[in-house]
């Protein structure tokens, strides 16, 4: 096969798509299983989503739903900054968990802000399974 700009573009697109296929909720769940978690539960994720937590630095209880809402097909709004948050539901925003690093970054930040600590691998897996069903 001759190396032409068109062939190189097709090859680059295939590589990009194969990389996107590897970065998914399933790869996140596999990572959490390797960390010892398993038996992920959408109902546990949903319950944790609306549960109030009071981190040491908080004056009032916080929940995931405070910023992201309970209808994850709609945008949320950060309670302190007012910044718009894109919908989390994979049914309307399939790219939401397509980048493992980005997903881990935001799970880390949001867990620390909402719970006052890092989420466990089990909690993250429950959240991911919950989001898959939205």
Short mmCIF file of C-alpha atoms in Angstrom, two decimals:
data_model
loop_
_atom_site.label_atom_id
_atom_site.label_comp_id
_atom_site.label_asym_id
_atom_site.label_seq_id
_atom_site.Cartn_x
_atom_site.Cartn_y
_atom_site.Cartn_z
CA UNK A 1 0.00 0.00 0.00
CA UNK A 2 1.34 3.39 -1.00
CA UNK A 3 1.65 6.02 1.75
CA UNK A 4 -0.59 8.84 0.65
CA UNK A 5 -2.07 11.62 2.74
CA UNK A 6 -5.46 9.93 2.39
CA UNK A 7 -4.15 6.55 3.59
CA UNK A 8 -2.31 8.18 6.48
CA UNK A 9 -5.49 10.03 7.48
CA UNK A 10 -7.47 6.78 7.43
CA UNK A 11 -4.79 5.05 9.52
CA UNK A 12 -4.78 7.92 12.03
CA UNK A 13 -8.57 7.82 12.28
CA UNK A 14 -8.54 4.05 12.88
CA UNK A 15 -5.91 4.43 15.60
CA UNK A 16 -7.89 7.21 17.25
CA UNK A 17 -11.10 5.19 17.13
CA UNK A 18 -9.43 2.09 18.53
CA UNK A 19 -8.05 4.22 21.37
CA UNK A 20 -11.50 5.61 22.05
CA UNK A 21 -12.90 2.10 22.19
CA UNK A 22 -10.37 1.19 24.87
CA UNK A 23 -11.26 4.18 27.01
CA UNK A 24 -14.73 3.41 28.30
CA UNK A 25 -16.76 2.72 31.40
CA UNK A 26 -15.73 -0.93 31.05
CA UNK A 27 -12.05 -0.08 31.34
CA UNK A 28 -12.78 1.98 34.44
CA UNK A 29 -14.68 -0.94 35.97
CA UNK A 30 -11.83 -3.31 35.11
CA UNK A 31 -9.43 -0.97 36.93
CA UNK A 32 -11.67 -0.96 40.00
CA UNK A 33 -11.93 -4.77 39.90
CA UNK A 34 -8.14 -4.96 39.86
CA UNK A 35 -8.18 -2.80 42.99
CA UNK A 36 -10.33 -5.42 44.73
CA UNK A 37 -13.82 -4.05 44.12
CA UNK A 38 -16.62 -5.94 42.44
CA UNK A 39 -20.30 -6.70 42.36
CA UNK A 40 -20.98 -3.13 41.30
CA UNK A 41 -24.48 -1.89 41.91
CA UNK A 42 -26.40 0.84 40.11
CA UNK A 43 -28.79 1.07 43.07
CA UNK A 44 -25.86 1.60 45.46
CA UNK A 45 -24.54 4.28 43.10
CA UNK A 46 -27.95 5.95 42.97
CA UNK A 47 -28.29 5.91 46.75
CA UNK A 48 -24.79 7.36 47.20
CA UNK A 49 -25.63 10.01 44.59
CA UNK A 50 -28.29 11.63 46.75
CA UNK A 51 -26.81 10.82 50.19
CA UNK A 52 -25.69 13.87 52.15
CA UNK A 53 -22.11 14.04 53.42
CA UNK A 54 -20.56 16.69 55.62
CA UNK A 55 -16.83 16.99 54.98
CA UNK A 56 -14.76 18.66 57.70
CA UNK A 57 -14.45 21.86 55.64
CA UNK A 58 -18.19 22.11 54.87
CA UNK A 59 -20.73 24.21 56.72
CA UNK A 60 -23.63 22.28 55.21
CA UNK A 61 -24.10 18.71 53.96
CA UNK A 62 -23.30 18.00 50.31
CA UNK A 63 -24.42 15.41 47.80
CA UNK A 64 -23.52 14.68 44.20
CA UNK A 65 -27.04 15.76 43.25
CA UNK A 66 -26.43 19.25 44.64
CA UNK A 67 -24.35 20.14 41.58
CA UNK A 68 -25.23 17.44 39.04
CA UNK A 69 -28.95 17.17 39.82
CA UNK A 70 -31.11 14.09 39.97
CA UNK A 71 -31.97 14.09 36.25
CA UNK A 72 -28.56 13.36 34.79
CA UNK A 73 -29.80 13.92 31.23
CA UNK A 74 -29.87 17.65 32.01
CA UNK A 75 -26.98 20.01 32.76
CA UNK A 76 -26.04 20.70 36.34
CA UNK A 77 -24.66 23.79 38.01
CA UNK A 78 -21.89 23.99 40.61
CA UNK A 79 -23.38 25.27 43.86
CA UNK A 80 -20.43 27.52 44.71
CA UNK A 81 -19.19 28.79 41.35
CA UNK A 82 -22.42 28.63 39.36
CA UNK A 83 -20.48 27.02 36.51
CA UNK A 84 -22.55 24.90 34.12
CA UNK A 85 -21.83 21.16 34.25
CA UNK A 86 -22.56 19.08 31.16
CA UNK A 87 -25.02 16.21 31.59
CA UNK A 88 -23.52 13.04 33.05
CA UNK A 89 -26.01 10.59 31.54
CA UNK A 90 -24.24 8.46 28.96
CA UNK A 91 -27.49 8.29 26.97
CA UNK A 92 -27.17 12.00 26.09
CA UNK A 93 -23.43 12.49 26.59
CA UNK A 94 -21.61 9.27 25.59
CA UNK A 95 -18.24 11.01 25.75
CA UNK A 96 -18.63 11.61 29.49
CA UNK A 97 -16.62 8.53 30.53
CA UNK A 98 -14.71 8.05 27.27
CA UNK A 99 -11.42 9.33 28.70
CA UNK A 100 -10.24 7.27 31.68
CA UNK A 101 -7.82 9.91 32.95
CA UNK A 102 -10.41 12.65 32.78
CA UNK A 103 -13.01 10.45 34.49
CA UNK A 104 -10.55 9.59 37.28
CA UNK A 105 -9.56 13.24 37.66
CA UNK A 106 -13.16 14.37 38.13
CA UNK A 107 -14.15 11.44 40.32
CA UNK A 108 -11.18 12.32 42.52
CA UNK A 109 -12.03 16.02 42.75
CA UNK A 110 -15.73 15.47 43.25
CA UNK A 111 -15.30 12.74 45.86
CA UNK A 112 -12.91 14.90 47.86
CA UNK A 113 -15.22 17.91 47.63
CA UNK A 114 -18.46 16.04 48.35
CA UNK A 115 -17.33 13.32 50.75
CA UNK A 116 -14.20 14.98 52.10
CA UNK A 117 -12.11 11.98 51.01
CA UNK A 118 -11.24 9.88 48.00
CA UNK A 119 -13.92 7.44 46.90
CA UNK A 120 -13.13 3.77 47.19
CA UNK A 121 -12.83 1.64 44.07
CA UNK A 122 -16.20 0.11 45.02
CA UNK A 123 -17.87 3.52 45.26
CA UNK A 124 -16.41 4.62 41.92
CA UNK A 125 -17.58 1.40 40.28
CA UNK A 126 -21.07 1.82 41.69
CA UNK A 127 -21.17 5.40 40.34
CA UNK A 128 -19.98 4.26 36.89
CA UNK A 129 -22.61 1.50 36.71
CA UNK A 130 -25.25 4.00 37.85
CA UNK A 131 -24.17 6.46 35.12
CA UNK A 132 -24.25 3.71 32.48
CA UNK A 133 -27.96 3.26 33.15
CA UNK A 134 -28.83 6.92 32.79
#
